[in-house]
Coordinates of C-alpha atoms (C1' of nucleotides) in Angstrom, one line a residue:
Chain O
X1191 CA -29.1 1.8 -8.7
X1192 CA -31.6 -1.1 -7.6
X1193 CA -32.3 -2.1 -4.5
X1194 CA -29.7 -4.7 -4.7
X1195 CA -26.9 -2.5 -6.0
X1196 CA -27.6 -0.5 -2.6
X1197 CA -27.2 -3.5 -0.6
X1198 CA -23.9 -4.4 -2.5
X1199 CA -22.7 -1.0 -1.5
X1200 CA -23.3 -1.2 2.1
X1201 CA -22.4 -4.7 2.1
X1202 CA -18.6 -3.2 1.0
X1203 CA -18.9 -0.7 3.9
X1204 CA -19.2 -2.9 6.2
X1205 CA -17.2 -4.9 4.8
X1206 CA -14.4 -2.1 5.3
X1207 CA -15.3 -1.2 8.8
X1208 CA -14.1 -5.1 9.6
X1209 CA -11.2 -4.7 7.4
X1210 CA -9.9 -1.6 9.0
X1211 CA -10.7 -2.6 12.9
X1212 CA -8.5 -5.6 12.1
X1213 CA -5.7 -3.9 10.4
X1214 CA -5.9 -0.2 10.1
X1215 CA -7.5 2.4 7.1
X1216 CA -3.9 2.6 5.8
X1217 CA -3.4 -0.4 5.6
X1218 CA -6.6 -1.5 4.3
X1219 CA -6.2 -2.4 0.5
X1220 CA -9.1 -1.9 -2.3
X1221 CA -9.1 -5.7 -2.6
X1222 CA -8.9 -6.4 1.3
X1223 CA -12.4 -5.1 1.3
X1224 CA -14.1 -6.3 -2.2
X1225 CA -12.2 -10.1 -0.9
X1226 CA -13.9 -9.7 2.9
X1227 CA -16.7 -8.7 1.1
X1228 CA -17.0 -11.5 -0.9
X1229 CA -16.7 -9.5 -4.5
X1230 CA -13.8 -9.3 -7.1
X1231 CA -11.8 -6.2 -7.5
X1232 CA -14.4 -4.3 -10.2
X1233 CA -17.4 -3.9 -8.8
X1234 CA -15.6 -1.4 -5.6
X1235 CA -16.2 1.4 -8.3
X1236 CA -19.5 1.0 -9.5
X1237 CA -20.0 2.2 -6.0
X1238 CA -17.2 4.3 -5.0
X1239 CA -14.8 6.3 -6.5
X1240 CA -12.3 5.5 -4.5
X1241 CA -11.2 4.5 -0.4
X1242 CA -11.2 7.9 0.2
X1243 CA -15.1 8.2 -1.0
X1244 CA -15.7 4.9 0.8
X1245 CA -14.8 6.5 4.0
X1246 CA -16.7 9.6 2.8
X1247 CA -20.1 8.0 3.1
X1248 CA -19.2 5.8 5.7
X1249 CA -18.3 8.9 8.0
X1250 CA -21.8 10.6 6.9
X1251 CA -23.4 7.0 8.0
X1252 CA -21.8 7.7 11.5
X1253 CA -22.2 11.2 12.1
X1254 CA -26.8 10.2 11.7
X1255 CA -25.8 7.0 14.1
X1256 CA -23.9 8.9 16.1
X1257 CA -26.9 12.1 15.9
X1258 CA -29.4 9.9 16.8
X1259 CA -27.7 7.9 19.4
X1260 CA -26.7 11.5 21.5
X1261 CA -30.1 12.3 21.0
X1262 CA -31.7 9.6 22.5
X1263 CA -29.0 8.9 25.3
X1264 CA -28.4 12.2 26.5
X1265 CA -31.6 13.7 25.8
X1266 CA -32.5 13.8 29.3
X1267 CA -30.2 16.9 29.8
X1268 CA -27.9 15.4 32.8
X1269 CA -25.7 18.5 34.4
X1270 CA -22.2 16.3 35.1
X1271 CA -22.3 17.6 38.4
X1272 CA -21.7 14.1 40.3
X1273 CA -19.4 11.3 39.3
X1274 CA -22.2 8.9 38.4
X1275 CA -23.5 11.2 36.1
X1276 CA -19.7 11.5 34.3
X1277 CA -19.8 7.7 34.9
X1278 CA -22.7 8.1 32.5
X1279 CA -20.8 10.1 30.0
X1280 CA -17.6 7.9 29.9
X1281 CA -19.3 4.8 29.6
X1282 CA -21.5 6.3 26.4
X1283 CA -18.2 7.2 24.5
X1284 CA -16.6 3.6 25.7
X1285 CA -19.5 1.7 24.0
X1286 CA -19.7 4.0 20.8
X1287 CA -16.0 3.5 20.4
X1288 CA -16.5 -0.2 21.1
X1289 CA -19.7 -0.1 18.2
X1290 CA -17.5 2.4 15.8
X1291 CA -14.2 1.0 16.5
X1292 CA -13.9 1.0 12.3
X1293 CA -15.4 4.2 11.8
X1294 CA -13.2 5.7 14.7
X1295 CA -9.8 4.1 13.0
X1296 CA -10.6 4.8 9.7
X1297 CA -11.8 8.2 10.0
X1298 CA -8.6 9.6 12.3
X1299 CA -5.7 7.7 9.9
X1300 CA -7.1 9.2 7.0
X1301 CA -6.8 12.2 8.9
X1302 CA -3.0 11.6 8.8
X1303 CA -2.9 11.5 4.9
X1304 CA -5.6 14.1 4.0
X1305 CA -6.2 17.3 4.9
X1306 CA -10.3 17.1 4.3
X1307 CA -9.9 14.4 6.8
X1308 CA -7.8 15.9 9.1
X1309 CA -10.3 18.6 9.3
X1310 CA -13.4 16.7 9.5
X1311 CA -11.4 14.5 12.6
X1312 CA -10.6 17.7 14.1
X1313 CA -14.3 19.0 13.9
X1314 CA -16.0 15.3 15.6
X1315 CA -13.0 15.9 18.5
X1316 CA -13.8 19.3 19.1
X1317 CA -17.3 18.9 19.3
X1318 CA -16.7 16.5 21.9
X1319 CA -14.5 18.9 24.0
X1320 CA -17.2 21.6 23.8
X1321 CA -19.8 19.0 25.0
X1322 CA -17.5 18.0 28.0
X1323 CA -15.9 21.7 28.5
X1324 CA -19.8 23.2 28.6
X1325 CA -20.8 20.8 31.2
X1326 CA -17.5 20.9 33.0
X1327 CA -18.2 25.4 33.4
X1328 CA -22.0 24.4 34.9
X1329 CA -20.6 22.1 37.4
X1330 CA -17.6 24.4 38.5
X1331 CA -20.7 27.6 38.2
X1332 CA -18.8 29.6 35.7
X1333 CA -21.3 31.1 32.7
X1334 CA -19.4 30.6 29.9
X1335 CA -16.6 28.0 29.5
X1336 CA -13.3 29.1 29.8
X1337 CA -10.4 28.5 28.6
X1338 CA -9.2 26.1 31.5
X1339 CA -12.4 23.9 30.8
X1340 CA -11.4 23.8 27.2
X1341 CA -8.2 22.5 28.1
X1342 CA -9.2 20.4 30.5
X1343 CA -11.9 18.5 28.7
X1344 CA -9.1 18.3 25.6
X1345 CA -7.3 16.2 27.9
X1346 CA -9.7 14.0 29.1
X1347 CA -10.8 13.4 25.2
X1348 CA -7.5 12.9 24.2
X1349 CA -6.9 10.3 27.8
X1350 CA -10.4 8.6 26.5
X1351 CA -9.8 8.5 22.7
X1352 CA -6.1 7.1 22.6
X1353 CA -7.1 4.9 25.9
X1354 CA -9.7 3.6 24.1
X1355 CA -7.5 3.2 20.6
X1356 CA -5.0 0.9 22.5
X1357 CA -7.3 -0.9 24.9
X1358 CA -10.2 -1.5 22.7
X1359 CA -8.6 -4.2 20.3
X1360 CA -7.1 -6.0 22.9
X1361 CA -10.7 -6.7 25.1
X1362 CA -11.6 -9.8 26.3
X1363 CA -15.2 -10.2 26.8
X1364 CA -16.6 -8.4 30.3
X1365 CA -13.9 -6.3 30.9
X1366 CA -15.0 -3.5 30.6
X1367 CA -16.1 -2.4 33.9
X1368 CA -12.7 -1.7 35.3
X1369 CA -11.6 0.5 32.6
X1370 CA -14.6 2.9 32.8
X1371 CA -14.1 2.3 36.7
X1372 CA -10.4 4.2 35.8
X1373 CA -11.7 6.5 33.5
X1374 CA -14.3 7.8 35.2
X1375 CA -12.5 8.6 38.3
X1376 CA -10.0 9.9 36.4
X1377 CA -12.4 12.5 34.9
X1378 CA -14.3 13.3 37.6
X1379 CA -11.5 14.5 39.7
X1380 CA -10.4 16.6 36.7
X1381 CA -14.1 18.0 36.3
X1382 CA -15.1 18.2 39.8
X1383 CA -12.4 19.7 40.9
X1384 CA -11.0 23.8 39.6
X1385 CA -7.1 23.8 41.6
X1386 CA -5.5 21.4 43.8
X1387 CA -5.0 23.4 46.2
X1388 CA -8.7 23.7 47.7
X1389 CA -9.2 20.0 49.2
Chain K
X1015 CA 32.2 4.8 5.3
X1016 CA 34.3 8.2 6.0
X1017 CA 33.8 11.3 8.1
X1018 CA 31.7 12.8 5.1
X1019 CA 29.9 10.2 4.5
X1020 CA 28.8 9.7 8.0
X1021 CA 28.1 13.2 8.3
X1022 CA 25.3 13.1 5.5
X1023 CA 24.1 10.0 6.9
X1024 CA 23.3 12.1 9.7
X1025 CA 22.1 14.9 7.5
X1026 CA 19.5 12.7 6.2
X1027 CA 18.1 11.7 9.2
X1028 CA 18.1 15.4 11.0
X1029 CA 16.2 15.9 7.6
X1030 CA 14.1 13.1 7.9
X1031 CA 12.6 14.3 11.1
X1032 CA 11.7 17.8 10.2
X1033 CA 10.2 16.3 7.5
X1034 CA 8.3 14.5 9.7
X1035 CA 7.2 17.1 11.8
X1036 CA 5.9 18.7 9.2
X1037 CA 4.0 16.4 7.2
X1038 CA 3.9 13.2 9.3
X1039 CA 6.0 9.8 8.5
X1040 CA 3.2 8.2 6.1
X1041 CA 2.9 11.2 4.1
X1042 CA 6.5 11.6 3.8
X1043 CA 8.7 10.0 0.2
X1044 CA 12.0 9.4 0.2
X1045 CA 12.4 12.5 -2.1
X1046 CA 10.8 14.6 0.1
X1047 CA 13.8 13.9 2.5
X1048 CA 16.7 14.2 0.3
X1049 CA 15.0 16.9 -1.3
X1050 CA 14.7 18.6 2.3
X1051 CA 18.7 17.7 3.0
X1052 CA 19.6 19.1 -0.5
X1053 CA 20.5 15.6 -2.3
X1054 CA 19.1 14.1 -5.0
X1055 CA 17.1 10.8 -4.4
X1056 CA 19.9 7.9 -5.3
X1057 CA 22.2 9.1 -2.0
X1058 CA 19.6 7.9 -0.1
X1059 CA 20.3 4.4 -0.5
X1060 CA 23.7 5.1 -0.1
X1061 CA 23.4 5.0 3.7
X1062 CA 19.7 3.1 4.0
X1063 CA 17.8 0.5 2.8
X1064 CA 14.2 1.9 2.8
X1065 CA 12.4 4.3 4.6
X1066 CA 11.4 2.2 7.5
X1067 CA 15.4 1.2 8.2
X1068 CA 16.4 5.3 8.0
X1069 CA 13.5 5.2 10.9
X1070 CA 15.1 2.1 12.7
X1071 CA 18.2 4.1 13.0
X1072 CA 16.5 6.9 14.2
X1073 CA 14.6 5.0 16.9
X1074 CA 18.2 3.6 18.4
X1075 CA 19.4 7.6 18.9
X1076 CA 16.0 8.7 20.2
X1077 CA 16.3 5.3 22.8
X1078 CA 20.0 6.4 23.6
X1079 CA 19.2 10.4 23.8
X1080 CA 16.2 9.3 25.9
X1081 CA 18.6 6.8 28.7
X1082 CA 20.9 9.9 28.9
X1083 CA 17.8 12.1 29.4
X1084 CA 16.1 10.3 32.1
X1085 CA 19.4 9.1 33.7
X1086 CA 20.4 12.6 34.3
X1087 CA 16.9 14.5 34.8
X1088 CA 15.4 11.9 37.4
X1089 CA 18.3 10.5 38.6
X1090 CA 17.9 12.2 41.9
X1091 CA 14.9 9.6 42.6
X1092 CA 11.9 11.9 43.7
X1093 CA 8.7 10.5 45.1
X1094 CA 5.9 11.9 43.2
X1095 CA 4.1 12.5 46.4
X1096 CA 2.8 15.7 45.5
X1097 CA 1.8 18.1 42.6
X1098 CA 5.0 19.8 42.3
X1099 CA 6.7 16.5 41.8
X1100 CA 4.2 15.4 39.1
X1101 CA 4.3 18.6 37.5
X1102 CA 8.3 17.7 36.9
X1103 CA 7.3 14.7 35.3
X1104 CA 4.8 16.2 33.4
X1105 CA 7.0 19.2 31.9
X1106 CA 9.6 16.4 31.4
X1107 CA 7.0 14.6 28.9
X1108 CA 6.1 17.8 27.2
X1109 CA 9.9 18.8 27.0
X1110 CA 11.0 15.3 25.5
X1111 CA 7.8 15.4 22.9
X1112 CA 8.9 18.9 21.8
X1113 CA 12.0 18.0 21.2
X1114 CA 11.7 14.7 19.5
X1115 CA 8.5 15.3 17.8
X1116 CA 9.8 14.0 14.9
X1117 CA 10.5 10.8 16.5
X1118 CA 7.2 10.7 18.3
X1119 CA 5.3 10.7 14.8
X1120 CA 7.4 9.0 13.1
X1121 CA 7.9 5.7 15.3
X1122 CA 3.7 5.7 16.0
X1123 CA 2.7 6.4 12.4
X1124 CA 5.3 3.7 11.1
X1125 CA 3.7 1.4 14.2
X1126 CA 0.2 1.6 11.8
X1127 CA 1.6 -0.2 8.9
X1128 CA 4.4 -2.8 10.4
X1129 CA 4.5 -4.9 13.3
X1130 CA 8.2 -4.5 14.3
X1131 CA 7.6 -0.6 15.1
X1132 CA 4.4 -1.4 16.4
X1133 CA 6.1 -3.8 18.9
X1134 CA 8.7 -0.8 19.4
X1135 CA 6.1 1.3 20.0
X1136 CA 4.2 -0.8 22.5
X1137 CA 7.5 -1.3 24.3
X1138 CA 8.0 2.5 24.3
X1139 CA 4.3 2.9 26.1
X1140 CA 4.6 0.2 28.4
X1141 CA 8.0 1.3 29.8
X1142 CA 6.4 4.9 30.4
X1143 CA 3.4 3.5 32.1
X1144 CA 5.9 1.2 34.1
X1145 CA 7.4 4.3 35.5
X1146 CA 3.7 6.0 36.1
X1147 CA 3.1 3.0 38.1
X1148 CA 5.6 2.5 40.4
X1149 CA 5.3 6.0 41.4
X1150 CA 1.6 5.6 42.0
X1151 CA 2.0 2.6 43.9
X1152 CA 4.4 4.4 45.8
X1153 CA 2.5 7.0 46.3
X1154 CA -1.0 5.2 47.6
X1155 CA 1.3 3.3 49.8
X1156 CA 0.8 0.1 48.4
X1157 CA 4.4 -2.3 47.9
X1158 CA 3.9 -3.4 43.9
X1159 CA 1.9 -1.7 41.1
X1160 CA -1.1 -3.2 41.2
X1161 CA -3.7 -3.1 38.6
X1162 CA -5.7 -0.3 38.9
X1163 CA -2.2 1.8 38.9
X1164 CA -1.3 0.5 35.6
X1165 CA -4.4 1.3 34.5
X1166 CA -4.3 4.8 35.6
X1167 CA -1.0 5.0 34.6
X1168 CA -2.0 4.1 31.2
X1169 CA -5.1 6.4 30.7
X1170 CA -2.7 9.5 32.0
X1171 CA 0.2 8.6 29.3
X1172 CA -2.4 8.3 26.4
X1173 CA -4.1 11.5 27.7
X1174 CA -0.3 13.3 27.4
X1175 CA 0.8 11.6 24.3
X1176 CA -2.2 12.3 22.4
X1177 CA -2.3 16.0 23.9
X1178 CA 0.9 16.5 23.3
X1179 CA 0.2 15.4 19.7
X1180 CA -2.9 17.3 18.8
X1181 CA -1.3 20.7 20.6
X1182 CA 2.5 20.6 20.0
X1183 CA 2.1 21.3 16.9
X1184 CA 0.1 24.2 17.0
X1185 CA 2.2 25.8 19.5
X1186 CA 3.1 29.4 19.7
X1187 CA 6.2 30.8 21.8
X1188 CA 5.7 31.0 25.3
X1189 CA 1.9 28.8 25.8
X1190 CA 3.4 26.0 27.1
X1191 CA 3.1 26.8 30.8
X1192 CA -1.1 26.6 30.7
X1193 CA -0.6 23.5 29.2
X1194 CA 1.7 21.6 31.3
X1195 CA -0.6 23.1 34.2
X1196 CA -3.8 21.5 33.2
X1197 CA -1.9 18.1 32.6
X1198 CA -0.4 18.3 35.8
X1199 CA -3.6 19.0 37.8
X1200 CA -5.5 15.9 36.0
X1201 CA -2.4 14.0 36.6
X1202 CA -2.2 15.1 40.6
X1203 CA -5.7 14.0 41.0
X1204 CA -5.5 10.6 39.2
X1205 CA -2.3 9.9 41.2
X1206 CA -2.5 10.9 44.9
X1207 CA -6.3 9.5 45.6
X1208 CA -6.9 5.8 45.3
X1209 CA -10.8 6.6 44.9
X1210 CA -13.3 9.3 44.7
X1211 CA -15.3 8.8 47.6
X1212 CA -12.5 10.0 50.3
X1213 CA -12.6 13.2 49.9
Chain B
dT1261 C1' -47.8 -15.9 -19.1
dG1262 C1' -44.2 -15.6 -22.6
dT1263 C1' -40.9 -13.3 -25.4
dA1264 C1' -37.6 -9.7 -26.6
dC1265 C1' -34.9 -6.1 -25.1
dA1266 C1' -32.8 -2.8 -21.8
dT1267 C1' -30.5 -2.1 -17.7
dC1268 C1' -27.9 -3.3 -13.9
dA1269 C1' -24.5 -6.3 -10.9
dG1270 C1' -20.5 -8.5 -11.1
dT1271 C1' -16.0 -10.6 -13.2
dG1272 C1' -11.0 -10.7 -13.6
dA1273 C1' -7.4 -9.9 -16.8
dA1274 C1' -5.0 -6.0 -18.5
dC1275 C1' -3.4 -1.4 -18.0
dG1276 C1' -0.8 2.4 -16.2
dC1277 C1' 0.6 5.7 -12.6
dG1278 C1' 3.5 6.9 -8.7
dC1279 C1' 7.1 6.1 -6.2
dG1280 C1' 10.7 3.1 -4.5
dT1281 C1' 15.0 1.5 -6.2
dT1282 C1' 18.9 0.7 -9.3
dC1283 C1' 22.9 1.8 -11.9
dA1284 C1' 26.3 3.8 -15.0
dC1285 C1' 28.5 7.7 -14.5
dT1286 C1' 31.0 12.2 -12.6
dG1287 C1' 33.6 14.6 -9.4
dA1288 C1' 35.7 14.8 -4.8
dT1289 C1' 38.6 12.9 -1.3
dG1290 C1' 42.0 9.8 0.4
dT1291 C1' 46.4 7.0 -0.1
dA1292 C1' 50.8 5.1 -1.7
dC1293 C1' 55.4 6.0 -3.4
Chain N
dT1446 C1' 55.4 18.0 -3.0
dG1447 C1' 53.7 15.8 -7.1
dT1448 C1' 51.6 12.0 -9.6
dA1449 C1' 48.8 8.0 -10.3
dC1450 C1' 45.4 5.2 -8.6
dA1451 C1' 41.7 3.6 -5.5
dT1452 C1' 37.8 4.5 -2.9
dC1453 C1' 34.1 7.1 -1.6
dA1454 C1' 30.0 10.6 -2.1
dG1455 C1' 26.7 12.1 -5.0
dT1456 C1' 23.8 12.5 -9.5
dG1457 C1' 19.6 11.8 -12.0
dA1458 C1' 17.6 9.3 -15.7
dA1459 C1' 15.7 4.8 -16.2
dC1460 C1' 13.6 0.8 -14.5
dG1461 C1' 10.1 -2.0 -12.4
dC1462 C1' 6.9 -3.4 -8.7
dG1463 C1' 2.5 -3.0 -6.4
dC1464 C1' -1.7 -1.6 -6.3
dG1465 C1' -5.4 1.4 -8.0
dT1466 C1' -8.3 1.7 -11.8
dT1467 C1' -10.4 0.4 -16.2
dC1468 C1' -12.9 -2.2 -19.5
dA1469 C1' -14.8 -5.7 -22.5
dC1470 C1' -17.5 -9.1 -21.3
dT1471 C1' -21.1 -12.5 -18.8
dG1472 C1' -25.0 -13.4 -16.3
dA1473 C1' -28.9 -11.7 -13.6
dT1474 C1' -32.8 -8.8 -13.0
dG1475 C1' -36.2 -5.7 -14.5
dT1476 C1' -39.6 -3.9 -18.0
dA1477 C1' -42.7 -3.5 -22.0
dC1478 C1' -46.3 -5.5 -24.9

DNA sequence: TGTACATCAGTGAACGCGCGTTCACTGATGTAC
DNA sequence: TGTACATCAGTGAACGCGCGTTCACTGATGTAC
């Protein structure tokens, strides 16, 4: 493959991500995304196999972006201990949501037809609840985290993933703020906080 | 139509939503229901026109069984002033979702692909949060749901739909309590302080 | 630098698979007298 | 209560649509000498 046969193929990935933010993966046919990209029908699978291996490499593509990204954001080893620092944390997942909104659809409604995606959907989300569960034991000064931390930060991924599914598409430009204002509150009372009954 | 006939009708769709359950409303063919009420494919279209119009009729009970639910359950009109209250609400969410998890999937997943179940579902959401709202508002004093209610509102129903989704079905006899526990306590805090910094 | 050939990118009409949908038919149930 | 007929439930093989996938072909790009 030339360089130009490498650009055609990540000119139809990209292609795909705009495709399936608009209208869904399941929705999303072969020729929606050779037509957005500009290409007749063919030439999808001299690159692909099929949507299925389309989505294969473009989920590879976001787990390095989304490797580097962590590594470079949250590098600095933050302990989630206040609510700016979760304000941090929150705002991070809005914008990579915001930046992967294609990657994020495409990736969970294959999940709902394939198994290999289901899996690899369940691994990114529980990742993210270890992240959030490990930092959630530090602040509350347990060792290890427990089982109530797992919970919890399941929750609060669930609250920001499906907030962020249904809110995401419908944004008008600088609203932001007030959403991560919500979530963040939201999550800091959940993290900061071990019962109800102490405040 | 006759007794019989209205009978399998029903058949189909009790069928329809185990099916559903099981494998998800995309995944699932119209063979995989009549196959799952004992039938052979044709008597489908006996009693619907597609799959999406078995699901229409299925929506109507799930609205009715839900007006009866709610009517009854909350009738008595309690405040939501204070954990145990929420944690009614709450347990009321995870009971309906157990229940009509067939439904749940099955109007959501057929909201990805058409825009009349998408509206449905939408309308579904917004009535929830509605009720979240009011409460809230209630709650913090305030006389009408203001914005940062709804919001609220809204991240707490997509953090128990999407919990209820992810954890439902991997249930086992008897967990449910820890569950509804950790909703409840996120859902106290969100609700009964306006912000962080009061406490 | 030019020519001759090989390899690659891209086309779009045609093919074919899977599953939704139909239909001619059988058997069961209901109704009229 | 029995018979004759109409209507309904249910069957499953056959049909056909939509979309994924292929393929013979054209034109562009790269390479050898």
């Amino acid at each position: 493959m030339t360089a130009k046969g490498r650009r055609s193929a990540q000119d139809l990935k990209a292609a795909a991500l705009r495709v399936i933010a608009r209208q869904g993966y399941l929705a999303t046919k072969i020729t929606d995304i050779t037509a957005e990209a500009g290409k007749s029908a063919g030439v999808f699978y001299r690159y692909f196999a099929d949507k299925d291996d389309l989505m294969r490499s473009v989920a590879e593509d976001f787990a390095t972006a989304l490797h580097d990204r962590v590594s470079t954001e949250l590098g600095h080893r933050h302990k989630l201990h206040d609510e700016r620092h979760i304000e941090q944390h929150v705002r991070a997942y809005w914008d990579i949501y915001r930046t992967f909104q294609g990657q994020m659809i495409g990736i969970y409604q294959a999940s709902l037809m394939s198994t290999e995606f289901s899996e690899h959907w369940k691994h990114l989300q529980e990742r993210h609840v270890a992240t959030w569960s490990a930092h959630m034991a530090e602040a509350r000064h347990l060792t290890a985290a427990d089982e109530d931390c797992t919970r919890t930060a399941h929750a609060l991924v669930c609250m920001l993933e499906h907030y962020c599914r249904t809110t995401v598409p419908t944004l008008e430009a600088g609203d932001d703020e007030v959403h991560i204002k919500t979530l963040t509150r939201l999550a800091a009372h959940g993290i900061l906080h071990t019962d109800a009954s102490h405040e």
